[in-house]
Short mmCIF file of C-alpha atoms in Angstrom, two decimals:
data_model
loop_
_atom_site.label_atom_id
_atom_site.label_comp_id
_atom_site.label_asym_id
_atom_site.label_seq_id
_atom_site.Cartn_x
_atom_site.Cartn_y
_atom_site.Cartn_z
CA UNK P 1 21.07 12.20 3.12
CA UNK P 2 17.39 13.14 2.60
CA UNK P 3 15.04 10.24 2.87
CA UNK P 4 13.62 9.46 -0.37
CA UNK P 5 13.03 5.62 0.08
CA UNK P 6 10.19 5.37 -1.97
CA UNK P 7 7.62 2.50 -2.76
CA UNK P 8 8.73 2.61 -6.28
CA UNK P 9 11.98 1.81 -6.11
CA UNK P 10 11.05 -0.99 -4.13
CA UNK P 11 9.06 -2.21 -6.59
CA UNK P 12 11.50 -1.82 -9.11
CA UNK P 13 14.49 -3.83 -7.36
CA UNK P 14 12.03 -6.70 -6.87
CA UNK P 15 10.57 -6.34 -9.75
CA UNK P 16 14.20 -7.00 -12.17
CA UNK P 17 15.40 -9.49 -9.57
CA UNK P 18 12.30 -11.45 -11.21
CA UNK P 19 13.76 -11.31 -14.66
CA UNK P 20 15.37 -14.05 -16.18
CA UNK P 21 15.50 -13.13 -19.87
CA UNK P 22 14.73 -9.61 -20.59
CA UNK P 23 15.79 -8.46 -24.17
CA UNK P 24 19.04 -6.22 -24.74
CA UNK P 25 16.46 -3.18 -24.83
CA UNK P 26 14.30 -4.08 -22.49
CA UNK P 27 18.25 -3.94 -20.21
CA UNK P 28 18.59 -0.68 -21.76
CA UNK P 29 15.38 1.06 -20.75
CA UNK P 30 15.73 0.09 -17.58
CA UNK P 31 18.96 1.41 -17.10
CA UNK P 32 18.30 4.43 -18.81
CA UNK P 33 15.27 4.87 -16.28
CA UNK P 34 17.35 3.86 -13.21
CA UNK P 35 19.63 6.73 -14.88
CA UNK P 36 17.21 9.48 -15.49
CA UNK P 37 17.10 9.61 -18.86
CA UNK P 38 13.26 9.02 -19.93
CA UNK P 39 13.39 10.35 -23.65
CA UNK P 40 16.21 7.29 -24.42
CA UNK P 41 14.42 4.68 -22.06
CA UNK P 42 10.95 5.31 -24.58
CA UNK P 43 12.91 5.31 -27.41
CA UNK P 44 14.45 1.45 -26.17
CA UNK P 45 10.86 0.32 -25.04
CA UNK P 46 9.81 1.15 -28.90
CA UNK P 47 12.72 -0.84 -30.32
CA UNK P 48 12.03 -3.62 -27.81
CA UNK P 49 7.76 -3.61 -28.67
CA UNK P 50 8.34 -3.09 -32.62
CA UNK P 51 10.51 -6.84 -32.37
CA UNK P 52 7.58 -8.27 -29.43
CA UNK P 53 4.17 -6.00 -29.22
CA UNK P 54 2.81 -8.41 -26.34
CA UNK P 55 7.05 -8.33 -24.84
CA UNK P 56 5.34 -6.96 -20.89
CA UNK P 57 8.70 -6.78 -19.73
CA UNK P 58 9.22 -3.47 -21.99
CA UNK P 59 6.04 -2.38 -21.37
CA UNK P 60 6.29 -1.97 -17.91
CA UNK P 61 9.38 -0.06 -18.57
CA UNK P 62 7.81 2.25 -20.87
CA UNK P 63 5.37 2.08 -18.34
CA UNK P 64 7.62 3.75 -15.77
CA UNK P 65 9.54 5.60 -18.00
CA UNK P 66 6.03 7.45 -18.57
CA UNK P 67 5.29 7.80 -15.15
CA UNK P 68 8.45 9.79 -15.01
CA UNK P 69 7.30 12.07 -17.15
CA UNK P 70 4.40 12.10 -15.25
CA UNK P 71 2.42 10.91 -18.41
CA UNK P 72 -0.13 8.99 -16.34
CA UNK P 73 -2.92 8.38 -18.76
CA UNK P 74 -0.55 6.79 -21.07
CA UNK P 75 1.83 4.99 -18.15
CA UNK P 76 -1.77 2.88 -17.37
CA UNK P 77 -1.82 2.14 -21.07
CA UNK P 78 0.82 0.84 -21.13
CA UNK P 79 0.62 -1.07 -17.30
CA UNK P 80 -2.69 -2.45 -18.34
CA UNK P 81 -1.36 -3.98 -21.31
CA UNK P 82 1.23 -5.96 -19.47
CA UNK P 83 -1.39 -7.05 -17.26
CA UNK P 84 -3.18 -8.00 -19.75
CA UNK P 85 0.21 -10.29 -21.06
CA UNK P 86 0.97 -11.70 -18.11
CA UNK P 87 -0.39 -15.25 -17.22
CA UNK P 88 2.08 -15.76 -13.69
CA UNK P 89 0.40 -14.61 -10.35
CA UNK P 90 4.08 -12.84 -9.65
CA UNK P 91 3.59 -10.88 -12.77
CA UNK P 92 0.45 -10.08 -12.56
CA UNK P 93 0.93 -9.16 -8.70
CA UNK P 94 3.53 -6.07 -10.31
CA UNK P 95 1.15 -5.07 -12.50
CA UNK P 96 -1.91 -4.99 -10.74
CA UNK P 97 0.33 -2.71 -8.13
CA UNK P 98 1.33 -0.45 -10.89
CA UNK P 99 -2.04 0.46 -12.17
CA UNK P 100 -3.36 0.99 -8.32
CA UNK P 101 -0.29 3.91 -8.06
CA UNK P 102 -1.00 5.07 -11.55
CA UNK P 103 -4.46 5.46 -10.74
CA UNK P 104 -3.59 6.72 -7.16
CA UNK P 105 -1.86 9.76 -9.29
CA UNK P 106 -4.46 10.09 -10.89
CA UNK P 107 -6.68 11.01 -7.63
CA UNK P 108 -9.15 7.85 -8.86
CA UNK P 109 -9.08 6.28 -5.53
CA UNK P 110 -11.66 4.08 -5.66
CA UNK P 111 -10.14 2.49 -8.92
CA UNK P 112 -6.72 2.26 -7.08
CA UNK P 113 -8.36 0.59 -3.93
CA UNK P 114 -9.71 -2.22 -6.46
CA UNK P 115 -6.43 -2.64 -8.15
CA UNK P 116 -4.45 -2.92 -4.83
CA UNK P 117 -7.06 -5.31 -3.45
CA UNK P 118 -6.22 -7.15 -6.86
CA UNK P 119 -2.58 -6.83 -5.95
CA UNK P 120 -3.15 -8.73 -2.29
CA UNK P 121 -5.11 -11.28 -4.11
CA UNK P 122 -2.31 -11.93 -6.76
CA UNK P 123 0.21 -11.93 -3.76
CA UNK P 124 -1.48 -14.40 -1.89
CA UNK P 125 -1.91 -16.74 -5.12
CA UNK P 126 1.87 -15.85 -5.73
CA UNK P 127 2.39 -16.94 -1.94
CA UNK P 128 4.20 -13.73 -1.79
CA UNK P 129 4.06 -11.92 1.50
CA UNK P 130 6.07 -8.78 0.97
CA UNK P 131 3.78 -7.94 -1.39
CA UNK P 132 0.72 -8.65 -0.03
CA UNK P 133 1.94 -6.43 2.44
CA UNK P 134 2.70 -3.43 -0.03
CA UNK P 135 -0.77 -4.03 -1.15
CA UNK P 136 -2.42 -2.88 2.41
CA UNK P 137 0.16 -0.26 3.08
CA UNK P 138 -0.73 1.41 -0.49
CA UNK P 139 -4.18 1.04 0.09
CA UNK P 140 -3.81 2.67 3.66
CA UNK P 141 -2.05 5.77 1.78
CA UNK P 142 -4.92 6.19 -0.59
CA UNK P 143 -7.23 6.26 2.87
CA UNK P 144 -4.67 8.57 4.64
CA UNK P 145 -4.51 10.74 1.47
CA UNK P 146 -7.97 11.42 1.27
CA UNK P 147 -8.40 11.57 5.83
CA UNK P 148 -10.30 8.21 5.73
CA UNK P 149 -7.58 7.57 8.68
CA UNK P 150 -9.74 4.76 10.60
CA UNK P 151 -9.69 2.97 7.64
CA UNK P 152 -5.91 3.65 6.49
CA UNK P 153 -5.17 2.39 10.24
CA UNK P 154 -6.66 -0.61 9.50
CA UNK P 155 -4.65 -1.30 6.59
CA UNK P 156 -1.37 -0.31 8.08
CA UNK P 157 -2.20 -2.52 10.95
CA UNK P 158 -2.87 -5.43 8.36
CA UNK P 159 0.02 -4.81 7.03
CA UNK P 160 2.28 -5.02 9.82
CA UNK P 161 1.33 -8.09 10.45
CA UNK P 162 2.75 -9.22 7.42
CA UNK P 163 6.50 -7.51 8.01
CA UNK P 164 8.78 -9.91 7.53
CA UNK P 165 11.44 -8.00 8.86
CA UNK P 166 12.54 -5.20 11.06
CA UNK P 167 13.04 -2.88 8.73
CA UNK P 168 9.57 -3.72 7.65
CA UNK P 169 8.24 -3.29 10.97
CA UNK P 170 10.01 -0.14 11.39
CA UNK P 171 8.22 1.29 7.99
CA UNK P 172 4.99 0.18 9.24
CA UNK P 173 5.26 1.84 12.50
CA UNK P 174 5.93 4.47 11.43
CA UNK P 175 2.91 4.97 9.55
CA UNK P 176 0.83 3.83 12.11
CA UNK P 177 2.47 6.67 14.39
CA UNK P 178 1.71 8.95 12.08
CA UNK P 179 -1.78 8.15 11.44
CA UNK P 180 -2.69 8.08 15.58
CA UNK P 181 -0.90 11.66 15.22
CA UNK P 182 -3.41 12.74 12.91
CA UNK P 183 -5.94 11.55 14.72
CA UNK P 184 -4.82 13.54 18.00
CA UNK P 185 -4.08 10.24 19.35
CA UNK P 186 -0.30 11.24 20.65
CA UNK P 187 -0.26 8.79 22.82
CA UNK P 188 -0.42 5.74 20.62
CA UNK P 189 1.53 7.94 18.13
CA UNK P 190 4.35 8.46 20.62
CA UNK P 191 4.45 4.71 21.62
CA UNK P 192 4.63 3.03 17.96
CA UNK P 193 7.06 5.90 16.85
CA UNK P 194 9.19 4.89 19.68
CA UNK P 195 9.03 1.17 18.12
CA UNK P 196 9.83 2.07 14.69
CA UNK P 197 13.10 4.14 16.40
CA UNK P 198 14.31 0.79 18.06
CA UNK P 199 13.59 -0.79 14.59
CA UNK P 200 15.76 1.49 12.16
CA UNK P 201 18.27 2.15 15.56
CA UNK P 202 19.05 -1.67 14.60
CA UNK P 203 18.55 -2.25 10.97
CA UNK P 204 17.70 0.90 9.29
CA UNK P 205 19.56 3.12 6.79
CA UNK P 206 20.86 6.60 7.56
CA UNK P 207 17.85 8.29 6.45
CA UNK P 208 15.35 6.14 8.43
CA UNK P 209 17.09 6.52 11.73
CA UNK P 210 17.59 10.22 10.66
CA UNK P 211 13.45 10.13 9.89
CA UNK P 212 12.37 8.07 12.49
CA UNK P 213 14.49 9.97 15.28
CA UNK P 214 13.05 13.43 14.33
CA UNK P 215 9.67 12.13 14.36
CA UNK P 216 10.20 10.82 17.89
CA UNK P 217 11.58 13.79 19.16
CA UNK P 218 8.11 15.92 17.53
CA UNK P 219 6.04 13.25 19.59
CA UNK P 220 8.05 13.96 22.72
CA UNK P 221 7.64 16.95 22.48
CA UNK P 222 3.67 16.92 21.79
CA UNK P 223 3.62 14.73 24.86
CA UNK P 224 5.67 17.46 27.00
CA UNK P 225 8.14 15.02 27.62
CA UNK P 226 10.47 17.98 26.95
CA UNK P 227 13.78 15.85 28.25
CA UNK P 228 13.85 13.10 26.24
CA UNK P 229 12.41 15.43 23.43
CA UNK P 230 15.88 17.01 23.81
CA UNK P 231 18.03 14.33 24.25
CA UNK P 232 17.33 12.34 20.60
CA UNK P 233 17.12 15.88 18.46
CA UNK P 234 20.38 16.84 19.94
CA UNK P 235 21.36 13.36 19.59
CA UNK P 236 20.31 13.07 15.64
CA UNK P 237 21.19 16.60 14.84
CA UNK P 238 24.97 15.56 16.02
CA UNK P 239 25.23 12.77 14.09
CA UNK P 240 23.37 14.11 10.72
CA UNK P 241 26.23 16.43 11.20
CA UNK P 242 29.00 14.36 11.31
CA UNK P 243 27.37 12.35 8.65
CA UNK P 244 27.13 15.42 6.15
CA UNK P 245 23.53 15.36 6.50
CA UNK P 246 22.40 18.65 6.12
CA UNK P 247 19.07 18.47 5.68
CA UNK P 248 18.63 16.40 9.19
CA UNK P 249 20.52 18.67 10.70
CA UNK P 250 18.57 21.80 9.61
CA UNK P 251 15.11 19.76 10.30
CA UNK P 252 16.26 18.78 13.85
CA UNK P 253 17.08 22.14 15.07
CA UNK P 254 13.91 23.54 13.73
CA UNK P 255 11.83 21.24 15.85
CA UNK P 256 14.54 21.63 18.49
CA UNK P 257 13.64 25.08 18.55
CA UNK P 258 9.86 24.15 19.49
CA UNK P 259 10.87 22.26 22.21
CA UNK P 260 12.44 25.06 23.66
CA UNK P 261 9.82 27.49 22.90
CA UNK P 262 7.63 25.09 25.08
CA UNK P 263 10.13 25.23 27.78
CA UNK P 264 10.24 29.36 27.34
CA UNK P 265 14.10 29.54 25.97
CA UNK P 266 12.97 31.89 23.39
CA UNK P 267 16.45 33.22 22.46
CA UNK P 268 17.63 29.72 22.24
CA UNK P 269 14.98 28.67 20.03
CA UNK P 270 15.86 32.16 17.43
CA UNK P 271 18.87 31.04 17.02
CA UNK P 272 17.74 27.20 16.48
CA UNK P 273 15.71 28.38 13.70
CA UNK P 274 17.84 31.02 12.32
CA UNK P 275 20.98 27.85 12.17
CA UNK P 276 18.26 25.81 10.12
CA UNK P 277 17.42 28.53 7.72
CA UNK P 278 21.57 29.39 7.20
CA UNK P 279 21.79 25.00 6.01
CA UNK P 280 19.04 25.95 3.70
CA UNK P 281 20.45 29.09 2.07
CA UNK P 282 23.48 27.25 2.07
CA UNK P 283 22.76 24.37 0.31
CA UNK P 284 20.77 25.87 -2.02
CA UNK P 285 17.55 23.82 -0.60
CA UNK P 286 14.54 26.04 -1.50
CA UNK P 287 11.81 22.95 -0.47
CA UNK P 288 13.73 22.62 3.36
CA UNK P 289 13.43 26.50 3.52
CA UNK P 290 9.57 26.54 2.28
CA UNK P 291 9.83 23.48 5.02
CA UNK P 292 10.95 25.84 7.73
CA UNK P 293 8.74 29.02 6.95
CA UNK P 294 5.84 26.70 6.93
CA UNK P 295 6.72 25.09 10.65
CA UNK P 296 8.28 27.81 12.40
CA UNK P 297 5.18 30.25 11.13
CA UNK P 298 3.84 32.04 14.46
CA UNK P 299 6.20 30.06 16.50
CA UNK P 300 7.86 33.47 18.27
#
């Protein structure tokens, strides 16, 4: 139960939902992407582009099977060219999105801005909202990536606008917490975190009401409101318990233990920190314990 709800696999669900008549290995590299296995999902885009060179459904999912393999230069190949085969504003809407993140991994932000703009525009010709919305939330990342966060507020706030849903509006929240966070602007960061809580509390999956609930409790906490900082880590920590989420558990009593170092409970906070590194160890997690050295550095 870590979260790992990506933008990607978003794209991806929506993306096959769209296809109506994909070849049998076209079916088989995505599959053998959705599986993992990158070397057999090339080898089915080949078969599928030897019997249709201009067939965009394969190469998208060469496409992604490259981007895997973290092959980016040849992934926007390979993107580009379906773009370049694709005469429906849906399609080309996928595409255009898939070049912006392939050239957002390739730190060229400026080209990614211009293909995410392109994505919006698609959208909008596509009359397709939920995209249009990933569109301004992707171009707000490149902006937060790079500390441009006026302008990555502006997109997230754009984008909000265009949720659909509560889950939506939870995701979108949540980034605009974030960004007021980074911006020492706790305030604003406290009161839209505490929206995208009542969101996911309603609608969301386990790892967004795990997410979101930690993230309210470090904005309590910023904002010294040390009692209801308390009350939703315990809270969450409980239930990622109970839920076999370690890695929830172990994150919540780390910033459990800075709320009680800001209340002076020292020896409660040790051991808070000391339970969070023991989840790590034993499950093997070397990230979460990087994770915890990095927060809990100077905290005693």
């Amino acid at each position: 139960m870590k979260l790992q709800v990506t933008l990607s696999s978003i794209i991806i669900t929506l993306f096959f939902n769209s296809i109506h008549a994909a070849s049998s290995e076209v079916d088989a590299c995505n599959q053998a992407v959705q599986k993992g296995d990158l070397n057999n999902a090339l080898i089915q885009a080949k078969k599928a582009l030897s019997n249709n060179s201009s067939d965009k459904d394969a190469l998208i999912c060469q496409g992604r099977a490259l981007t895997a393999k973290s092959d980016f230069d040849a992934a926007l190949i390979s993107f580009k060219s379906a773009d370049e085969q694709s005469t429906d504003a849906f399609d080309k809407t996928i595409s255009a999105l898939l070049i912006g993140r392939t050239y957002s991994s390739l730190k060229q932000n400026e080209l990614a801005i211009a293909s995410f703009q392109q994505t919006i525009m698609n959208a909008k010709a596509a009359k397709n909202q939920a995209f249009e919305r990933m569109g301004h939330n992707e171009i707000g990342d490149v902006y937060f990536e790079s500390n441009q966060l006026a302008q990555a507020l502006a997109e997230y706030m754009l984008g909000s606008k265009l949720a659909a849903n509560d889950n939506e509006r939870g995701e979108s929240y949540e980034k605009v917490a974030l960004t007021h966070h980074k911006m020492n602007q706790n305030d604003l960061a406290l009161e839209y975190q505490i929206k995208a809580y009542l969101m996911y509390d309603k609608v969301g999956t386990l790892d967004q009401y795990a997410h979101s609930s930690i993230e309210l409790g470090r904005y309590y906490n910023i904002s010294k409101n040390y009692t209801s900082a308390e009350n939703v880590l315990n809270k969450i920590i409980k239930f990622a318990k109970e839920q076999g989420g370690a890695y929830y558990e172990a994150q919540g009593s780390y910033v459990l233990a800075k709320v009680k170092v800001a209340k002076g409970d020292i020896p409660a906070a040790k051991t808070l920190v000391e339970y969070a590194k023991s989840i790590a160890k034993t499950t093997n997690d070397k990230a979460l314990a990087q994770e915890i050295d990095q927060e809990t550095a100077g905290l005693f």
